[in-house]
Amino acid sequence: MKMTSRKKSILIPLVLVTSIILTSAFQVNNKYFEIARNLEIFTNIYKELNTHYVDDLDPNQLMRSGIDAMMNSLDPYTVFYSEAQVESYRISTEDRYNGLGADMKYIDGKVTVTEIFEGGAAQKAGLKVGDQIVRISGESSEGRSLEEVLQFVRGYPGTTLKLSTFRPLEEKTYDFTLTRSTVEIPNVPYSGMVSDNVGYIALTTFTPNAGKNIAAALRTLRDENDLQGLVLDLRDNGGGLLSEAVDILGIFLDQGSLVVSTKGKVRDRDQNYRTRRMPIDTELPLVVLVNKYSASASEIVSGAIQDYDRGVIAGQRTYGKGLVQNHHEVGYNSRIKVTTSKYYIPSGRCIQSVEYENGEPKDIEDIKREVFKTQNGRPVLDGGGVTPDLKLVKPDLPEIIKALEEGNWLFKYANHYVHHNKAVESLEEFSYNSFEDFVGFLEKAGFVYQTGLEKSIEEILRSSENEHFESVQNELKGIQQKLAKVKSDDLEQHRGLITEMIEEELVKRYFFQEGKTRYNLNKDAEIEEAIQLLTDATRYRGIIS
C-alpha cells in the first residue's frame, strides 16, 4: 500500500519534531550526568584529602577554598556568603540604604571614616572624618574586610549601634551610640545655571526620588531662566535603583519608550522596562557627562540617551557593569548572590564588561566589540561600558600626585588642617593659602615616594650586581641622583593642582557634597567643554545626526 503525499507531509514534520525533542532531552540528560559525575569526583577528592593528607586540615576552610575558586572563575559580582557572614553582617538586599550616613575605606590598615553626609546619624552623633573604627557592638573590627564592616553597620531604621572609634590626631578613643536611619544622601546635591543659557544638574546616586528631584530641578531651571541647554553630570555615579534610571529617562524621552531589558537563562523572567511618565522636555539640547566610575544605572541612562540620539555623551568610557544579581538560600543559613541576567539598552547592546583583571573590568579593544546602531544609524559598540560621543581626554596624573593619593596624604593633611583651624562659616568665605604648611606636614611625616623610572633603575642595578657592568651601573646611579634633584622640585612644580585637590578635601568636610559640587563648577574643564558644545548648535547636531 502506497503512502499518500498528504500522509508524507504530516509524517516528515512529526519525525523532525520527535528528533528535536529527543536531541534536547539527550542534551539535558547529558548535562545532568556531567554535573553528577563531577560532584562525585569533587566529593571523593574532598574525602581523600581529609583522610590521607599529611597535615591536619580544616574541612570548612578546605571547602571554602574550593567554593571561592569556583566563584573566582565567574564575574566578580557572584559571591558566596557563609552562615557566619550572614549572621554577623546581615546582608542587605533592600533597595533602601539604612545606616550611619558615612563612607569608609581602608587607610593604613584601619577602616576609616572618609566622608560624613549632612543630616545622617554619623554627623548627629559627632563622628569625624578620619575616625578609625575600632569596635562595632563590642566586636573588634580587626581583620574584618571593609565589606563586612559596612554590612554590619547597616540595619533597620530606628535600631541602635554602638561604635568605638580612635581619633589619631587626639590620640583618644570615643564611644558612640547611634540610631540608624534611612540615609538621605542628597542625590541631586546641586543644580543651577553654569552660563547665561546652560543649566547644570549633578546626580551622585540613583537612590529613591532621584527622578523626582531631577524633574524638579529641571522645571526650576526652565521656569526661572532662558534655558537653551542642559548638562547632566553622572561622573563618579556608581548607580543604584533601576526604577530611578527609568524615571530619569522618562523626563527626556517619549512616554512608553523602551529603555532597558533584562535577559537571562530563564526566559520567563526576562523583562522590558519602558518610560512611564509624560516627558518634561524631549527637545532641549542635552550633554551627559560620564567617566570610568559611572556604572550600572548611570550606564543605562547614558546608553539609552545615546541610543535614541537624544543627547551627546561626553567624557571617558564608563565602567561596564550591566549585570543583575539575586540572592538564593543554599542551605545551613548560607547564601549565594548570583548573576541571573544582563541589562540590554535600546540598540540591543549589553554594556557589561566581559574581561576582568583583579576583579575590575578590563578595557576591551574596539575591534573585539560588536557594532550596533542608534536610532539615527550611528554605530555604537557593546561590551565594556558606554563609549562617549565626545571623548574628553583625562590627562595622566604626575607621579607625585599618584604617590600623594596612594598614601592618602591629601586626606591626612585635610584632617590635620581641620583639627588645627577654626571652621569656615560659608563657602564664599573659604580660601586656602597654606601650601607651605602642607609641605611642612609632609616633611614631618617623612613622606617619600619613588617614580616608576626609579623602580626600574633599582631593579636593573639589583639584577646586574654580579655582572661586570660597572660603567653602566655608575651611569644609572648618576641618573638616580638627577631624578632625586628633579623630585625635590615636584611639589612646587605641581603646586596649583595639589592646592586644588587640598581645597576639594577641605570643602567636602566643611560644606558636604553640595559645597564640593558648587566649589568645583568654576574650574571644571569638562563642564566648560559641555557648555561650548551646547552653545554651538551646528556642532551639537552634527554629532547626534
Coordinates of C-alpha atoms in Angstrom, one line a residue:
M1 CA 0.0 0.0 0.0
K2 CA 1.5 3.4 -1.0
M3 CA 1.6 6.3 1.3
T4 CA -0.3 9.3 0.1
S5 CA 1.5 12.7 -0.3
R6 CA -0.7 14.2 2.5
K7 CA 0.4 11.5 4.9
K8 CA 4.0 12.1 3.9
S9 CA 3.7 15.8 4.5
I10 CA 2.3 15.1 8.0
L11 CA 4.8 12.4 8.9
I12 CA 8.0 14.4 8.0
P13 CA 7.3 17.3 10.4
L14 CA 6.4 14.8 13.1
V15 CA 9.7 13.0 12.6
L16 CA 11.6 16.3 12.8
V17 CA 9.8 17.4 16.0
T18 CA 10.4 14.0 17.6
S19 CA 14.1 14.2 16.7
I20 CA 14.4 17.7 18.1
I21 CA 12.7 16.6 21.4
L22 CA 14.9 13.5 21.7
T23 CA 18.0 15.6 21.0
S24 CA 17.1 18.2 23.6
A25 CA 16.3 15.5 26.1
F26 CA 19.7 13.9 25.5
Q27 CA 21.5 17.2 25.9
V28 CA 19.7 17.9 29.2
N29 CA 20.3 14.4 30.5
N30 CA 23.9 14.5 29.4
K31 CA 24.4 17.8 31.2
Y32 CA 22.8 16.4 34.4
F33 CA 25.1 13.4 34.1
E34 CA 28.2 15.7 33.8
I35 CA 27.0 17.6 36.9
A36 CA 26.5 14.4 38.9
R37 CA 29.8 12.9 37.7
N38 CA 31.9 16.0 38.7
L39 CA 30.1 16.3 42.0
E40 CA 31.1 12.7 42.8
I41 CA 34.7 13.3 41.8
F42 CA 34.8 16.5 43.9
T43 CA 33.3 14.7 47.0
N44 CA 35.8 11.8 46.6
I45 CA 38.7 14.3 46.4
Y46 CA 37.4 16.1 49.5
K47 CA 37.2 12.8 51.5
E48 CA 40.6 11.6 50.3
L49 CA 42.4 14.8 51.3
N50 CA 40.7 14.9 54.7
T51 CA 41.6 11.2 55.3
H52 CA 45.2 10.9 53.9
Y53 CA 46.8 14.4 53.6
V54 CA 50.0 14.6 55.7
D55 CA 48.8 17.6 57.8
D56 CA 45.5 18.1 59.7
L57 CA 43.0 20.1 57.5
D58 CA 40.1 22.2 58.5
P59 CA 37.2 20.8 56.4
N60 CA 35.4 24.1 56.4
Q61 CA 38.4 26.0 55.2
L62 CA 39.1 23.4 52.6
M63 CA 35.6 23.5 51.2
R64 CA 35.5 27.3 51.4
S65 CA 38.7 27.4 49.3
G66 CA 37.0 25.3 46.7
I67 CA 33.9 27.4 46.6
D68 CA 35.9 30.6 46.4
A69 CA 37.9 29.2 43.5
M70 CA 34.6 28.4 41.7
M71 CA 33.3 31.9 42.4
N72 CA 36.5 33.5 41.1
S73 CA 36.0 31.8 37.7
L74 CA 32.8 33.8 37.3
D75 CA 32.1 37.5 37.3
P76 CA 33.2 39.4 40.5
Y77 CA 29.6 40.1 41.5
T78 CA 28.7 36.4 42.1
V79 CA 29.5 35.8 45.7
F80 CA 29.0 33.1 48.4
Y81 CA 28.2 34.1 52.0
S82 CA 28.8 31.5 54.7
E83 CA 26.4 31.1 57.7
A84 CA 28.8 33.2 59.9
Q85 CA 28.9 36.1 57.4
V86 CA 25.1 36.1 57.0
E87 CA 24.6 36.0 60.8
S88 CA 27.3 38.5 61.7
Y89 CA 26.9 41.0 58.9
R90 CA 23.3 40.8 57.8
I91 CA 23.4 41.0 54.1
S92 CA 21.2 43.8 52.9
T93 CA 19.0 43.1 49.9
E94 CA 16.8 46.1 50.4
D95 CA 16.6 48.9 47.8
R96 CA 16.9 51.4 50.6
Y97 CA 20.3 52.1 52.2
N98 CA 19.9 52.2 56.0
G99 CA 23.0 53.1 58.1
L100 CA 25.1 55.8 59.5
G101 CA 25.4 58.4 56.8
A102 CA 29.2 57.9 56.4
D103 CA 31.6 56.5 53.9
M104 CA 34.6 54.4 54.9
K105 CA 37.6 52.8 53.4
Y106 CA 40.8 51.1 54.5
I107 CA 43.6 53.6 55.3
D108 CA 46.9 52.4 56.9
G109 CA 45.2 49.1 57.7
K110 CA 42.3 50.6 59.5
V111 CA 38.7 51.0 58.5
T112 CA 38.5 54.8 58.4
V113 CA 35.6 57.3 58.0
T114 CA 36.3 59.2 54.8
E115 CA 33.1 61.2 54.4
I116 CA 30.2 62.3 56.6
F117 CA 26.8 63.0 55.0
E118 CA 24.9 66.0 56.1
G119 CA 22.0 65.2 58.4
G120 CA 22.9 61.5 58.9
A121 CA 23.3 59.6 62.1
A122 CA 27.1 59.9 62.0
Q123 CA 27.0 63.7 61.8
K124 CA 24.4 63.9 64.6
A125 CA 26.4 61.6 66.9
G126 CA 29.7 63.6 66.4
L127 CA 31.8 61.2 64.3
K128 CA 34.5 63.0 62.3
V129 CA 36.3 62.3 59.0
G130 CA 39.5 60.4 59.9
D131 CA 38.0 58.4 62.8
Q132 CA 39.1 54.8 62.8
I133 CA 36.5 52.1 63.5
V134 CA 37.8 50.0 66.4
R135 CA 34.8 48.1 67.7
I136 CA 31.3 47.5 66.5
S137 CA 28.7 46.5 69.1
G138 CA 31.5 45.1 71.2
E139 CA 33.2 43.2 68.4
S140 CA 36.6 44.1 67.2
S141 CA 36.9 45.3 63.6
E142 CA 40.5 43.9 63.4
G143 CA 40.9 41.6 60.5
R144 CA 37.4 42.4 59.1
S145 CA 37.1 43.3 55.4
L146 CA 35.7 46.7 54.5
E147 CA 32.6 45.0 53.1
E148 CA 32.0 43.1 56.3
V149 CA 32.2 46.2 58.4
L150 CA 29.9 48.1 56.1
Q151 CA 27.3 45.4 56.1
F152 CA 27.5 45.2 59.8
V153 CA 26.8 48.9 60.4
R154 CA 23.8 48.8 58.2
G155 CA 20.5 47.8 59.6
Y156 CA 16.8 48.8 60.0
P157 CA 15.9 52.4 60.8
G158 CA 15.4 53.0 64.5
T159 CA 17.8 50.3 65.6
T160 CA 20.9 51.3 67.6
L161 CA 24.5 50.6 67.0
K162 CA 27.5 51.1 69.4
L163 CA 30.7 52.1 67.8
S164 CA 34.2 52.7 69.3
T165 CA 36.5 54.9 67.2
F166 CA 40.1 56.0 67.6
R167 CA 40.8 59.7 66.6
P168 CA 44.5 59.7 65.7
L169 CA 45.1 63.5 65.9
E170 CA 43.8 63.5 69.5
E171 CA 45.1 60.0 70.4
K172 CA 41.8 59.3 72.0
T173 CA 39.1 56.6 71.8
Y174 CA 35.5 57.7 71.6
D175 CA 32.3 55.6 72.2
F176 CA 29.2 56.4 70.3
T177 CA 25.6 55.1 70.4
L178 CA 24.0 55.8 67.0
T179 CA 20.4 55.4 65.9
R180 CA 20.3 54.1 62.4
S181 CA 18.2 55.9 59.9
T182 CA 17.3 55.9 56.3
V183 CA 20.3 57.8 55.0
E184 CA 19.1 60.7 53.0
I185 CA 22.2 61.3 50.9
P186 CA 21.2 64.2 48.6
N187 CA 21.2 62.5 45.1
V188 CA 21.0 65.9 43.5
P189 CA 23.5 67.9 45.6
Y190 CA 23.4 70.9 43.2
S191 CA 21.6 72.4 40.3
G192 CA 21.9 75.8 38.7
M193 CA 23.0 77.8 35.7
V194 CA 26.6 77.5 34.5
S195 CA 26.3 80.1 31.8
D196 CA 23.6 82.5 30.6
N197 CA 21.6 79.8 28.8
V198 CA 23.0 76.5 30.0
G199 CA 21.8 74.7 33.1
Y200 CA 23.6 72.1 35.2
I201 CA 22.3 69.2 37.3
A202 CA 24.6 66.8 39.3
L203 CA 23.3 63.3 40.2
T204 CA 25.5 61.4 42.6
T205 CA 23.5 58.3 43.1
F206 CA 20.3 56.6 42.0
T207 CA 18.6 56.5 45.4
P208 CA 14.8 56.9 45.9
N209 CA 13.3 60.1 44.4
A210 CA 16.3 60.7 42.1
G211 CA 13.9 61.0 39.1
K212 CA 11.6 63.3 41.0
N213 CA 14.5 65.5 42.2
I214 CA 15.9 65.8 38.7
A215 CA 12.5 66.7 37.3
A216 CA 12.0 69.4 39.9
A217 CA 15.5 70.8 39.3
L218 CA 14.9 70.9 35.5
R219 CA 11.5 72.6 35.9
T220 CA 13.1 75.3 38.2
L221 CA 15.9 75.9 35.7
R222 CA 13.5 76.2 32.8
D223 CA 10.9 78.4 34.7
E224 CA 13.5 80.9 36.1
N225 CA 15.9 81.1 33.2
D226 CA 16.2 81.3 29.4
L227 CA 17.3 77.6 29.3
Q228 CA 18.7 76.5 26.0
G229 CA 20.8 73.6 27.0
L230 CA 21.4 71.2 30.0
V231 CA 24.4 69.4 31.4
L232 CA 23.5 66.2 33.3
D233 CA 26.6 65.1 35.4
L234 CA 26.8 61.4 36.0
R235 CA 30.6 61.3 36.7
D236 CA 31.6 59.1 39.6
N237 CA 28.0 57.9 39.9
G238 CA 28.1 54.2 40.7
G239 CA 24.4 53.5 40.0
G240 CA 21.6 52.4 42.3
L241 CA 17.9 51.7 41.7
L242 CA 16.9 50.7 38.2
S243 CA 13.4 52.2 38.7
E244 CA 15.0 55.6 39.2
A245 CA 17.0 55.2 36.0
V246 CA 13.8 54.6 34.1
D247 CA 12.1 57.6 35.7
I248 CA 15.0 59.9 34.8
L249 CA 14.9 58.7 31.2
G250 CA 11.2 59.4 31.2
I251 CA 12.0 63.1 31.7
F252 CA 13.7 63.3 28.3
L253 CA 12.2 60.6 26.2
D254 CA 8.7 59.9 24.8
Q255 CA 6.3 58.1 27.1
G256 CA 6.4 54.3 26.5
S257 CA 10.0 54.3 25.1
L258 CA 11.8 51.0 25.7
V259 CA 14.9 52.0 27.8
V260 CA 16.3 48.7 29.1
S261 CA 15.7 45.0 29.1
T262 CA 16.9 42.2 31.3
K263 CA 17.7 38.8 29.7
G264 CA 19.0 35.7 31.4
K265 CA 18.9 31.9 31.1
V266 CA 15.3 31.6 32.4
R267 CA 13.4 33.4 29.6
D268 CA 10.2 33.6 31.6
R269 CA 11.9 36.1 33.9
D270 CA 13.1 38.4 31.1
Q271 CA 11.6 41.9 31.4
N272 CA 11.3 45.1 29.3
Y273 CA 11.3 48.5 31.0
R274 CA 9.6 51.4 29.4
T275 CA 9.2 55.1 30.4
R276 CA 6.0 55.6 32.3
R277 CA 5.7 59.4 32.8
M278 CA 4.9 62.2 30.4
P279 CA 8.2 63.8 29.5
I280 CA 9.2 67.3 30.6
D281 CA 11.3 68.1 27.5
T282 CA 12.2 65.9 24.6
E283 CA 13.9 68.7 22.5
L284 CA 16.2 70.5 24.9
P285 CA 19.9 70.0 23.9
L286 CA 21.5 67.7 26.4
V287 CA 25.0 66.7 27.3
V288 CA 25.6 63.8 29.7
L289 CA 29.0 63.8 31.4
V290 CA 30.4 60.3 32.3
N291 CA 33.7 58.8 33.4
K292 CA 35.2 55.4 34.2
Y293 CA 33.4 55.4 37.6
S294 CA 30.0 55.9 36.0
A295 CA 28.4 52.5 36.4
S296 CA 25.2 50.4 36.3
A297 CA 22.2 52.8 36.3
S298 CA 24.4 55.6 35.1
E299 CA 25.3 53.5 32.1
I300 CA 21.6 52.7 31.4
V301 CA 20.7 56.4 31.4
S302 CA 23.7 57.5 29.3
G303 CA 23.4 54.5 27.0
A304 CA 19.7 55.0 26.3
I305 CA 20.2 58.7 25.7
Q306 CA 22.9 57.8 23.2
D307 CA 20.8 55.0 21.6
Y308 CA 17.9 57.4 21.0
D309 CA 20.3 60.2 19.8
R310 CA 18.6 62.3 22.5
G311 CA 21.8 64.0 23.6
V312 CA 25.6 63.9 23.5
I313 CA 27.6 61.7 25.9
A314 CA 30.8 63.3 26.8
G315 CA 33.8 62.2 28.9
Q316 CA 35.5 58.9 29.2
R317 CA 34.3 55.3 28.7
T318 CA 32.1 54.1 31.5
Y319 CA 32.8 51.3 34.0
G320 CA 31.0 48.5 32.3
K321 CA 28.5 46.9 34.8
G322 CA 25.4 45.6 33.2
L323 CA 24.5 42.6 35.4
V324 CA 21.5 41.8 37.7
Q325 CA 22.1 39.8 40.9
N326 CA 19.7 37.9 43.1
H327 CA 20.2 36.2 46.5
H328 CA 19.4 32.5 47.0
E329 CA 19.5 30.3 50.1
V330 CA 21.8 27.3 49.7
G331 CA 21.3 25.5 53.0
Y332 CA 22.5 25.8 56.6
N333 CA 21.8 29.5 56.6
S334 CA 24.3 30.1 53.8
R335 CA 23.5 32.3 50.8
I336 CA 24.8 33.0 47.3
K337 CA 24.4 36.2 45.4
V338 CA 24.4 35.1 41.8
T339 CA 24.2 37.0 38.5
T340 CA 21.0 35.9 36.9
S341 CA 20.6 38.3 33.9
K342 CA 22.2 41.1 31.9
Y343 CA 21.0 44.6 31.1
Y344 CA 20.4 45.4 27.4
I345 CA 19.8 49.0 26.2
P346 CA 17.6 50.1 23.3
S347 CA 20.0 49.4 20.5
G348 CA 20.2 45.8 21.7
R349 CA 23.7 46.1 23.1
C350 CA 24.9 45.0 26.5
I351 CA 27.2 47.3 28.3
Q352 CA 28.7 44.6 30.6
S353 CA 32.5 44.1 30.5
V354 CA 33.4 40.6 29.6
E355 CA 37.0 40.7 30.7
Y356 CA 38.3 41.3 34.3
E357 CA 41.6 41.9 35.9
N358 CA 42.0 41.7 39.7
G359 CA 38.2 41.8 40.0
E360 CA 37.9 45.1 37.9
P361 CA 36.6 45.4 34.4
K362 CA 39.3 45.4 31.8
D363 CA 39.3 47.7 28.7
I364 CA 38.3 45.8 25.6
E365 CA 39.7 46.8 22.3
D366 CA 37.1 48.3 20.0
I367 CA 37.9 45.7 17.3
K368 CA 36.6 43.0 19.7
R369 CA 33.3 44.7 20.4
E370 CA 30.1 44.2 18.3
V371 CA 28.7 47.1 16.4
F372 CA 25.1 48.2 16.9
K373 CA 23.2 51.2 15.6
T374 CA 21.5 54.2 17.3
Q375 CA 18.1 55.4 16.2
N376 CA 19.8 57.7 13.7
G377 CA 22.0 55.0 12.4
R378 CA 25.2 56.0 14.3
P379 CA 27.5 53.0 15.1
V380 CA 27.8 52.2 18.8
L381 CA 29.7 49.3 20.5
D382 CA 28.7 46.7 23.1
G383 CA 30.7 45.4 26.0
G384 CA 33.0 47.3 28.2
G385 CA 30.7 50.3 29.0
V386 CA 29.4 53.2 27.1
T387 CA 31.9 55.0 24.8
P388 CA 31.3 58.7 24.7
D389 CA 30.3 60.6 21.6
L390 CA 32.7 63.3 22.6
K391 CA 35.8 61.8 24.2
L392 CA 37.4 64.2 26.7
V393 CA 41.0 63.1 27.5
K394 CA 41.8 62.9 31.1
P395 CA 45.5 63.8 31.5
D396 CA 47.7 61.3 33.3
L397 CA 48.4 62.4 36.8
P398 CA 52.0 63.3 37.6
E399 CA 53.9 60.7 39.7
I400 CA 53.9 63.0 42.7
I401 CA 50.1 63.2 42.7
K402 CA 49.8 59.5 42.3
A403 CA 52.1 59.0 45.3
L404 CA 50.1 61.5 47.4
E405 CA 46.8 59.7 46.6
E406 CA 48.1 56.2 47.1
G407 CA 49.4 57.1 50.5
N408 CA 46.2 59.2 51.3
W409 CA 48.4 62.1 52.2
L410 CA 45.9 64.8 51.0
F411 CA 43.2 63.1 53.1
K412 CA 45.5 63.0 56.2
Y413 CA 46.6 66.6 55.7
A414 CA 43.0 67.8 55.4
N415 CA 42.3 66.1 58.8
H416 CA 45.3 67.8 60.2
Y417 CA 44.2 71.2 58.8
V418 CA 40.6 71.0 60.1
H419 CA 41.9 69.9 63.5
H420 CA 44.2 73.0 63.8
N421 CA 42.0 75.6 62.2
K422 CA 38.6 77.1 63.1
A423 CA 35.5 76.2 61.0
V424 CA 34.5 78.3 58.0
E425 CA 31.0 79.7 58.1
S426 CA 30.2 80.0 54.4
L427 CA 31.6 78.7 51.1
E428 CA 32.0 82.3 49.9
E429 CA 34.4 83.0 52.8
F430 CA 36.5 79.8 52.2
S431 CA 40.1 80.2 51.0
Y432 CA 43.2 78.2 51.3
N433 CA 46.7 79.7 51.1
S434 CA 48.8 77.4 53.3
F435 CA 50.7 75.4 50.8
E436 CA 53.9 75.7 52.8
D437 CA 52.1 74.2 55.8
F438 CA 51.3 71.2 53.6
V439 CA 54.9 70.9 52.6
G440 CA 56.0 71.0 56.2
F441 CA 53.3 68.4 57.1
L442 CA 54.8 66.0 54.6
E443 CA 58.4 66.6 55.7
K444 CA 57.4 66.0 59.4
A445 CA 55.5 62.8 58.4
G446 CA 58.5 61.5 56.5
F447 CA 56.8 61.5 53.1
V448 CA 58.9 59.8 50.3
Y449 CA 58.0 58.4 47.0
Q450 CA 59.5 56.5 44.1
T451 CA 58.8 57.1 40.5
G452 CA 58.3 54.3 38.0
L453 CA 61.7 55.1 36.4
E454 CA 63.4 54.9 39.8
K455 CA 61.9 51.5 40.4
S456 CA 63.1 50.2 37.1
I457 CA 66.7 51.5 37.7
E458 CA 66.8 49.8 41.1
E459 CA 65.6 46.6 39.6
I460 CA 68.4 46.8 36.9
L461 CA 71.0 47.6 39.5
R462 CA 70.0 44.6 41.6
S463 CA 69.9 42.2 38.7
S464 CA 73.4 43.4 37.5
E465 CA 75.2 43.2 40.8
N466 CA 77.1 40.1 39.8
E467 CA 77.8 41.3 36.3
H468 CA 80.8 43.3 35.0
F469 CA 78.9 46.4 34.0
E470 CA 80.5 48.9 36.4
S471 CA 80.4 51.8 33.9
V472 CA 76.7 51.2 33.2
Q473 CA 75.9 50.9 36.9
N474 CA 77.7 54.2 37.6
E475 CA 75.7 55.9 34.8
L476 CA 72.4 54.6 36.3
K477 CA 73.4 55.8 39.7
G478 CA 74.1 59.2 38.2
I479 CA 70.6 59.2 36.7
Q480 CA 69.2 58.3 40.2
Q481 CA 70.9 61.4 41.6
K482 CA 69.5 63.6 38.9
L483 CA 66.0 62.2 39.5
A484 CA 66.3 62.9 43.2
K485 CA 67.0 66.6 42.4
V486 CA 64.1 66.8 40.0
K487 CA 61.8 65.2 42.6
S488 CA 62.7 67.7 45.2
D489 CA 61.0 70.4 43.0
D490 CA 57.9 68.3 42.2
L491 CA 55.7 69.7 45.0
E492 CA 56.4 73.3 43.9
Q493 CA 56.1 72.4 40.2
H494 CA 52.6 71.0 40.7
R495 CA 51.6 73.4 43.4
G496 CA 48.4 74.6 41.6
L497 CA 47.0 71.1 41.1
I498 CA 47.9 70.0 44.6
T499 CA 46.3 73.1 46.0
E500 CA 43.0 72.4 44.1
M501 CA 42.9 68.8 45.5
I502 CA 43.5 70.0 49.0
E503 CA 40.7 72.6 48.6
E504 CA 38.3 69.8 47.5
E505 CA 39.1 67.7 50.5
L506 CA 38.6 70.7 52.8
V507 CA 35.4 71.9 51.2
K508 CA 33.9 68.4 51.4
R509 CA 34.5 68.5 55.2
Y510 CA 33.1 71.9 55.8
F511 CA 30.2 72.0 53.3
F512 CA 29.5 68.4 52.4
Q513 CA 28.6 67.2 48.9
E514 CA 26.7 70.3 47.8
G515 CA 29.6 72.6 48.7
K516 CA 32.1 70.4 46.9
T517 CA 30.0 70.4 43.7
R518 CA 29.5 74.2 43.8
Y519 CA 33.1 74.9 44.5
N520 CA 34.4 72.8 41.6
L521 CA 32.0 74.2 39.0
N522 CA 34.0 77.2 38.0
K523 CA 37.2 75.3 37.4
D524 CA 35.9 72.2 35.7
A525 CA 37.3 71.9 32.2
E526 CA 34.8 69.1 31.2
I527 CA 31.8 71.3 32.1
E528 CA 33.3 74.1 30.1
E529 CA 33.6 71.7 27.1
A530 CA 29.9 70.8 27.5
I531 CA 28.9 74.5 27.6
Q532 CA 30.8 75.2 24.4
L533 CA 29.1 72.3 22.7
L534 CA 25.6 73.3 23.8
T535 CA 26.2 76.8 22.5
D536 CA 27.3 75.6 19.1
A537 CA 24.1 74.2 17.6
T538 CA 25.7 73.1 14.3
R539 CA 28.4 71.1 16.1
Y540 CA 25.9 69.5 18.5
R541 CA 23.5 68.4 15.7
G542 CA 26.5 67.1 13.7
I543 CA 27.4 64.7 16.5
I544 CA 24.0 63.1 17.0
S545 CA 22.6 63.2 13.5

